[in-house]
Amino acid sequence: MVQNPGSPNSARSPNYTAAEARQAILGRLAPIGGWERVSVRSALGRVLAEDVIAPCNVPAHDNSAMDGYAVRHADLAAQGESVLTVVGTAFAGKPFSGIVGAGQAVRIMTGAPIPEGADTIVVQEVTRAAEGKVHIPAGQRAGQNLRRAGEDLALGGVALPAGKRCGPAELGLAASLGIAEVVVRRRLRVAFFSTGDELASIGKPLAPGEVYDSNRYTLFGALSRLGCDLIDMGVVRDDPQALETAFRDASANADVILTSGGVSVGEADFIRELVNRLGEVAFWKIDIKPGRPMAFGRVGDAWLFGLPGNPVAVLVTFYQFVQDALQALAGVSPLPEPSLFDVTCAERIRKQPGRREFMRGRLALVEGRQTVRLAGAQGSGVLRSMSEANCFIVLPEERGDVEAGETVQVQIFDGLV
Ligand code: AMP
Ligand code: MG
C-alpha cells in the first residue's frame, strides 16, 4: 500500500514506483470543463468534446472497388466464357444513368456508383473486350469487388468518439462526412516557471556559477506539442516571497502549474511549507532514474507538478508522468497505452537493480533487425544525448546489467501520425 499522495503536510516523502506514481496521479484527475466549436482545420490537435455522428453513409453509394465491368451475376455461365454487350461507362464523378439489363455490362471505374441492375464487378485484367462486347471467364463470385454504402461509416453511427485528439486522419474523416465544424474542449492552460538563483536567461552573458535556463524551453516545446495554452512565467528566484507570488499568480490563471527545480532534498522543505499553505502538495521520491524527486498536488484550483531541475530529468518526468496527466485533464480518453516494444540491445549497459531507468537510446536497423545502443553520456544534465537519442531504453526496477545481444524495451520518441 502506498500512502495517499495528496495527504497534506506529510512529513515524509513516500517512495513510489513509476507505475504507482502514474496511477496515483491519473486516479485524481478529471477533464477540465469548457468547449468551443471550431472549423475542421482548426481542430487539428484538439480534443473532441462530443461524439461526431455520421450525417450520411460513407461511401454514400454502393461503388466499385476496382476498374472493370459491372455485370449481373446471373448472366454469367458457370463454365466457359460469357459474352456481354457493353452499354456504357460509369466514372467516379459521372455515374451510368441507365439500367444494366440481361446480357449487358457497363465499363466501370474505381469509385463509380454501381449502376442499377448490376451486382458484381469483374476486374478488367481478366476480361477481353472486342467490338462492343466483353468476354468474361467463369469463376466470378456474386457481389465481388463492391464497396457497400455505409461500409466505412453508417449514417447515424459514431464516426469519431468524444475524447479523441484530432490528427490528420480525423480531419479527413470529418471532411469525408461533409462536416465543417466540430465541438472541441477548451485548451488546457498551463503556467510554467523555472526556479533557481543560479539561472540566467538566454541572451545575457553568464556570470560565474550561473547556468542558462534551458528547462523553460524544453517545457515550452513539450507543452506546445500537446496544444496547451502557455503562460511562461520566466525564472523565479529561490526566495519565499517571489515563489509565493508566482504560485498565487499561476494558480489564479492556469489549470496546471509546472515548475522545474527546487524539489530536491533541502530545497523541497522550503517549497513544501509554502505550497502546503496554498494548497496540498506531496513530495515524492519515485524509484526512477533520472528524475527521482517530484512534487504533485494542488495549489488553489490548479494542479501542480514540481519537476526536478536537471534538464534530462525534466523531460523524463514530463514524458513518464505529466504528459498523460495533461492529456487526461485535456479530456483525452482513453489514454494511449504506453508503447514499449522489444528490441535487441547492441551493447552492455550497467544497471543496479532497484530503480526503473530511462536511458537515452538510438534505435537503428542493423541487418534487418531493430537494434538499440546508448546515445552518448547518460548524466541527468546531458541534454545533448537527449537530442541525439530517438528513444528511451526502459529498464525495469528488477533488472540488473544488460549484456550485448539481450532484449530490452524501448519507448520511441516520435509517433508517425
Ligand atoms: P535543483 O533540482 O533545483 O536542485 O536543480 C538540479 C540541477 O539542475 C542543478 O544543477 C541546477 O542548476 C539544474 N537546473 C535547475 N533548473 C534548471 C533550468 N531551468 N535550466 C537548466 N538547469 C537547471
Ligand atoms: Mg534549484
XYZ file of C-alpha atoms and ligand atoms in Angstrom:
441
model
C 0.000 0.000 0.000
C 1.282 3.422 -0.832
C 0.480 6.455 1.220
C -2.202 8.783 -0.137
C -0.201 11.103 -2.368
C -2.414 14.053 -1.660
C -2.111 13.921 2.087
C -1.169 17.426 3.095
C 1.796 18.295 5.237
C 3.092 14.760 5.133
C 6.419 14.872 6.849
C 7.999 12.000 4.999
C 8.455 11.690 1.279
C 6.805 8.467 0.190
C 8.661 6.253 -2.243
C 6.736 5.243 -5.327
C 7.438 3.023 -8.239
C 6.858 4.704 -11.581
C 3.643 2.722 -12.032
C 2.319 3.700 -8.605
C 3.098 7.350 -9.222
C 1.316 7.314 -12.589
C -1.684 5.609 -11.078
C -1.793 7.999 -8.109
C -1.719 10.984 -10.452
C -4.160 9.728 -13.062
C -6.514 8.474 -10.359
C -7.106 12.013 -9.166
C -7.566 13.870 -12.437
C -10.788 14.627 -14.282
C -11.110 16.586 -17.537
C -11.448 20.364 -17.331
C -14.746 21.953 -18.392
C -15.372 24.257 -21.335
C -15.698 23.705 -25.059
C -15.878 25.584 -28.323
C -16.991 24.938 -31.872
C -14.173 25.172 -34.404
C -13.684 24.598 -38.107
C -12.312 21.227 -39.148
C -8.849 22.644 -39.890
C -8.666 24.351 -36.502
C -9.499 21.052 -34.835
C -6.018 19.708 -35.561
C -4.527 18.729 -32.202
C -7.730 19.485 -30.323
C -9.752 17.026 -28.250
C -13.316 16.279 -29.313
C -15.819 17.268 -26.628
C -18.632 15.218 -28.119
C -19.102 12.303 -30.485
C -19.140 13.157 -34.166
C -22.165 11.380 -35.632
C -22.152 10.429 -39.299
C -24.806 12.534 -41.085
C -24.563 10.305 -44.159
C -23.189 6.987 -45.290
C -19.541 6.664 -46.280
C -19.319 5.650 -49.016
C -22.549 7.349 -49.932
C -23.428 4.758 -52.643
C -22.514 1.202 -53.457
C -19.469 1.654 -55.667
C -16.778 -0.230 -57.467
C -13.561 -1.147 -55.680
C -11.794 -1.813 -58.997
C -11.622 -0.774 -62.630
C -13.569 -3.353 -64.646
C -17.119 -4.242 -65.680
C -20.346 -4.045 -63.719
C -22.417 -7.125 -64.528
C -25.412 -9.179 -63.406
C -24.026 -12.299 -61.808
C -26.988 -14.310 -63.046
C -25.834 -13.653 -66.626
C -22.513 -15.423 -66.116
C -22.136 -19.023 -67.160
C -20.789 -21.461 -64.589
C -18.407 -22.917 -67.192
C -16.520 -21.262 -70.035
C -16.749 -17.652 -71.142
C -19.750 -15.361 -71.060
C -20.047 -12.635 -73.654
C -21.924 -9.471 -72.635
C -22.798 -6.311 -74.534
C -21.142 -3.172 -73.197
C -23.842 -0.495 -72.937
C -21.950 2.384 -71.330
C -19.317 3.596 -68.907
C -19.558 4.659 -65.240
C -16.985 7.105 -63.873
C -16.478 8.089 -60.239
C -17.868 11.555 -60.858
C -20.219 10.611 -63.691
C -22.431 7.625 -62.973
C -24.055 5.495 -65.642
C -27.680 6.553 -65.542
C -29.252 3.618 -67.326
C -30.140 0.155 -66.127
C -27.996 -2.881 -66.813
C -30.295 -5.358 -68.497
C -29.948 -9.086 -69.204
C -26.809 -9.847 -71.204
C -25.389 -6.364 -70.650
C -22.339 -4.924 -68.879
C -21.141 -1.403 -68.057
C -17.481 -0.448 -68.097
C -16.814 0.921 -64.601
C -14.005 2.849 -62.890
C -12.928 2.615 -59.258
C -15.249 4.613 -57.032
C -18.043 4.865 -59.614
C -21.558 4.089 -58.304
C -22.772 0.610 -59.210
C -25.343 1.010 -61.996
C -28.843 -0.179 -61.317
C -29.294 -3.828 -62.228
C -25.631 -4.781 -61.767
C -24.489 -6.659 -58.668
C -20.940 -7.787 -59.384
C -17.697 -6.203 -60.602
C -15.323 -8.171 -62.815
C -11.814 -6.762 -62.817
C -10.592 -5.527 -66.127
C -7.446 -7.668 -66.112
C -9.345 -10.957 -66.523
C -11.611 -9.691 -69.310
C -11.205 -9.249 -73.039
C -13.093 -6.521 -74.855
C -13.807 -6.510 -78.593
C -16.394 -4.905 -80.870
C -18.712 -3.624 -78.156
C -18.632 -6.915 -76.286
C -16.747 -8.082 -73.233
C -15.649 -11.680 -72.646
C -15.742 -12.786 -69.030
C -14.258 -16.013 -67.720
C -16.137 -18.301 -65.340
C -15.485 -18.280 -61.604
C -16.712 -14.794 -60.682
C -18.220 -14.515 -57.201
C -21.585 -12.750 -56.790
C -21.119 -9.319 -55.192
C -17.360 -9.256 -55.626
C -15.281 -6.042 -55.728
C -18.083 -3.901 -54.424
C -17.849 -1.314 -51.668
C -21.209 -1.042 -49.975
C -22.841 2.231 -48.981
C -22.095 2.888 -45.283
C -19.379 0.241 -45.206
C -16.826 2.690 -43.717
C -19.290 4.724 -41.707
C -23.001 4.117 -41.380
C -25.433 7.014 -41.241
C -26.182 7.798 -37.568
C -23.175 5.900 -36.238
C -20.347 7.363 -34.140
C -17.713 8.426 -36.641
C -15.342 9.915 -34.068
C -15.778 9.438 -30.330
C -15.568 12.214 -27.734
C -12.131 12.198 -26.150
C -10.284 11.692 -29.407
C -7.446 14.064 -30.182
C -7.773 15.075 -33.817
C -4.897 14.229 -36.128
C -4.728 14.258 -39.909
C -6.946 11.165 -40.245
C -9.648 12.674 -38.040
C -9.735 15.907 -40.052
C -10.046 13.891 -43.232
C -12.714 11.671 -41.764
C -14.816 14.645 -40.638
C -14.428 16.149 -44.102
C -15.430 12.840 -45.726
C -18.738 13.246 -43.931
C -19.163 16.801 -45.168
C -18.756 18.119 -41.621
C -17.382 21.671 -41.478
C -17.188 22.217 -37.709
C -16.646 20.096 -34.626
C -17.002 20.711 -30.893
C -13.696 20.534 -29.033
C -12.658 21.013 -25.445
C -11.102 24.241 -24.317
C -7.335 24.170 -24.401
C -5.602 23.369 -21.139
C -3.918 26.454 -19.632
C -0.511 25.656 -18.256
C 1.636 28.141 -16.322
C 5.285 27.216 -16.001
C 8.412 28.644 -14.453
C 11.943 27.688 -13.568
C 13.287 28.078 -10.069
C 16.868 28.697 -9.071
C 19.205 31.526 -8.095
C 21.809 30.165 -10.492
C 19.642 30.525 -13.598
C 20.429 33.085 -16.255
C 18.098 33.984 -19.092
C 19.278 33.403 -22.630
C 20.641 36.430 -24.427
C 22.694 37.566 -21.430
C 26.303 36.664 -20.676
C 26.746 34.066 -17.919
C 28.079 35.293 -14.585
C 30.321 32.891 -12.640
C 28.309 29.976 -11.301
C 25.290 30.648 -13.486
C 23.683 28.289 -15.992
C 21.260 29.189 -18.716
C 17.665 28.342 -18.001
C 17.041 25.599 -20.546
C 14.124 23.865 -18.838
C 11.656 26.549 -19.780
C 12.476 25.913 -23.411
C 12.167 22.146 -23.280
C 8.880 22.545 -21.418
C 7.720 25.143 -23.916
C 8.371 22.597 -26.654
C 6.724 19.689 -24.893
C 3.664 21.708 -23.886
C 3.236 23.338 -27.270
C 3.130 19.961 -28.931
C 0.276 18.981 -26.647
C -1.673 22.032 -27.759
C -1.741 23.738 -24.362
C -2.219 27.463 -23.868
C 1.027 28.541 -22.275
C 1.753 31.088 -19.586
C 5.534 31.439 -19.436
C 6.356 32.959 -16.052
C 10.108 33.080 -16.501
C 12.644 32.379 -13.790
C 11.666 32.668 -10.139
C 14.415 33.088 -7.564
C 14.747 30.730 -4.603
C 13.041 33.312 -2.459
C 9.896 32.586 -0.408
C 8.150 35.820 -1.290
C 8.889 35.585 -5.008
C 7.803 31.956 -5.078
C 4.595 32.640 -3.185
C 3.679 35.412 -5.608
C 4.451 33.131 -8.559
C 2.378 30.244 -7.202
C -0.552 32.540 -6.422
C -0.456 34.144 -9.874
C -0.134 30.806 -11.585
C -2.989 29.197 -9.692
C -5.263 32.138 -10.417
C -4.672 31.905 -14.159
C -3.948 28.325 -15.069
C -5.342 24.802 -14.828
C -1.880 23.393 -14.282
C 1.353 24.748 -12.809
C 4.580 23.207 -13.964
C 7.829 24.094 -12.253
C 11.342 22.798 -12.517
C 13.979 22.725 -9.819
C 13.681 23.177 -6.107
C 12.264 19.747 -5.301
C 15.458 18.011 -4.238
C 16.351 17.405 -0.607
C 16.838 20.665 1.249
C 15.166 22.922 -1.289
C 11.993 20.850 -1.078
C 11.436 21.610 2.575
C 11.325 25.258 1.870
C 8.866 24.982 -1.023
C 6.850 22.351 0.850
C 5.987 24.747 3.636
C 4.946 27.385 1.140
C 2.782 25.302 -1.179
C 1.145 23.415 1.631
C -0.047 26.759 2.885
C -1.539 27.489 -0.554
C -2.876 24.028 -1.261
C -1.875 20.453 -0.644
C 1.240 19.102 -2.172
C 3.138 15.912 -1.614
C 6.800 15.444 -2.396
C 7.572 12.083 -3.773
C 10.622 10.048 -4.321
C 9.939 7.985 -7.394
C 12.113 4.959 -7.965
C 13.287 6.099 -11.363
C 16.499 7.369 -12.831
C 16.909 10.107 -13.762
C 14.259 12.155 -12.033
C 13.770 10.792 -8.569
C 12.186 13.775 -6.771
C 8.891 15.185 -7.922
C 6.052 17.138 -6.315
C 2.401 16.621 -7.123
C -0.714 18.203 -5.712
C -2.869 21.294 -5.876
C -2.222 24.972 -5.392
C -5.511 26.816 -5.138
C -7.579 25.492 -8.035
C -4.622 24.406 -10.126
C -2.777 21.114 -10.313
C 0.900 21.351 -9.553
C 3.688 19.245 -10.996
C 7.023 20.178 -9.475
C 9.639 18.588 -11.689
C 13.296 18.116 -10.812
C 15.800 20.681 -12.028
C 18.130 18.524 -14.069
C 17.365 19.075 -17.742
C 17.069 15.401 -18.694
C 15.115 14.587 -15.543
C 12.647 17.285 -16.576
C 11.968 15.526 -19.857
C 11.861 12.053 -18.344
C 9.375 13.025 -15.647
C 7.393 15.060 -18.151
C 7.017 12.171 -20.566
C 6.501 9.477 -17.933
C 4.033 11.330 -15.673
C 2.994 14.781 -16.813
C 2.161 14.187 -20.455
C -0.586 11.652 -19.811
C -1.834 13.719 -16.873
C -2.210 16.714 -19.180
C -3.896 14.517 -21.747
C -6.381 13.310 -19.131
C -7.071 16.881 -17.998
C -7.498 17.929 -21.620
C -10.186 15.250 -21.956
C -8.299 12.658 -23.982
C -9.983 9.313 -23.443
C -8.948 6.578 -23.474
C -5.335 7.499 -22.798
C -2.980 5.887 -25.281
C -1.275 2.783 -23.926
C 2.400 3.374 -23.200
C 4.051 1.896 -26.271
C 7.024 -0.170 -25.240
C 8.467 -2.722 -27.561
C 11.218 -5.273 -27.521
C 14.447 -4.804 -29.437
C 17.960 -6.189 -29.264
C 20.465 -4.194 -27.274
C 23.768 -3.927 -29.121
C 25.926 -3.113 -26.141
C 26.429 -3.785 -22.465
C 24.557 -1.447 -20.119
C 25.392 -1.262 -16.462
C 22.461 -1.067 -14.088
C 21.823 -1.646 -10.425
C 18.529 -3.402 -9.616
C 16.101 -1.151 -7.708
C 15.078 1.755 -9.873
C 13.397 1.961 -13.241
C 15.908 3.586 -15.550
C 15.215 5.635 -18.636
C 18.297 5.696 -20.775
C 18.643 7.654 -23.922
C 18.915 5.241 -26.814
C 19.476 5.290 -30.502
C 17.394 2.775 -32.401
C 18.576 1.695 -35.840
C 18.053 -1.126 -38.317
C 21.071 -3.429 -38.240
C 20.949 -6.321 -40.696
C 17.191 -6.065 -40.872
C 16.655 -6.008 -37.100
C 15.806 -3.092 -34.844
C 18.776 -2.687 -32.557
C 19.391 -0.107 -29.884
C 22.510 1.370 -28.353
C 23.112 4.125 -25.850
C 23.028 7.647 -27.238
C 26.037 9.203 -25.592
C 26.648 10.174 -21.973
C 23.754 9.399 -19.664
C 24.193 12.062 -16.965
C 20.901 13.683 -15.951
C 22.185 17.071 -17.035
C 23.303 15.976 -20.509
C 20.654 17.279 -22.865
C 22.811 16.551 -25.857
C 22.234 12.823 -25.580
C 18.503 13.515 -25.324
C 18.735 15.316 -28.613
C 20.797 12.564 -30.225
C 18.518 9.832 -28.934
C 15.388 8.661 -30.716
C 14.048 6.502 -27.899
C 14.208 5.752 -24.201
C 15.652 2.395 -23.276
C 13.391 1.468 -20.370
C 14.970 -0.903 -17.884
C 12.530 -2.099 -15.224
C 13.205 -1.947 -11.487
C 14.371 -5.517 -11.022
C 16.713 -5.582 -13.987
C 20.479 -5.625 -13.457
C 23.197 -5.251 -16.071
C 22.196 -5.761 -19.692
C 24.585 -7.796 -21.828
C 25.073 -7.143 -25.531
C 22.535 -9.178 -27.513
C 19.898 -9.216 -24.778
C 16.395 -7.920 -25.352
C 15.373 -4.571 -23.867
C 12.259 -2.455 -24.134
C 12.262 0.907 -25.858
C 9.830 3.780 -25.980
C 10.057 5.648 -29.288
C 10.169 9.435 -29.161
C 8.227 10.230 -32.336
C 4.904 8.921 -33.464
C 4.048 8.740 -37.145
C 0.620 10.292 -37.065
P 17.533 21.548 -8.377
O 16.525 20.482 -8.589
O 16.935 22.905 -8.274
O 18.435 21.223 -7.238
O 18.452 21.547 -9.677
C 19.181 20.421 -10.044
C 20.180 20.782 -11.129
O 19.506 21.202 -12.295
C 21.119 21.913 -10.792
O 22.385 21.622 -11.333
C 20.509 23.092 -11.476
O 21.440 24.098 -11.779
C 19.957 22.476 -12.716
N 18.813 23.269 -13.149
C 17.752 23.598 -12.378
N 16.885 24.330 -13.091
C 17.395 24.454 -14.332
C 16.957 25.105 -15.520
N 15.804 25.766 -15.558
N 17.741 25.019 -16.615
C 18.911 24.351 -16.578
N 19.374 23.712 -15.495
C 18.636 23.761 -14.377
Mg 17.432 24.715 -7.601
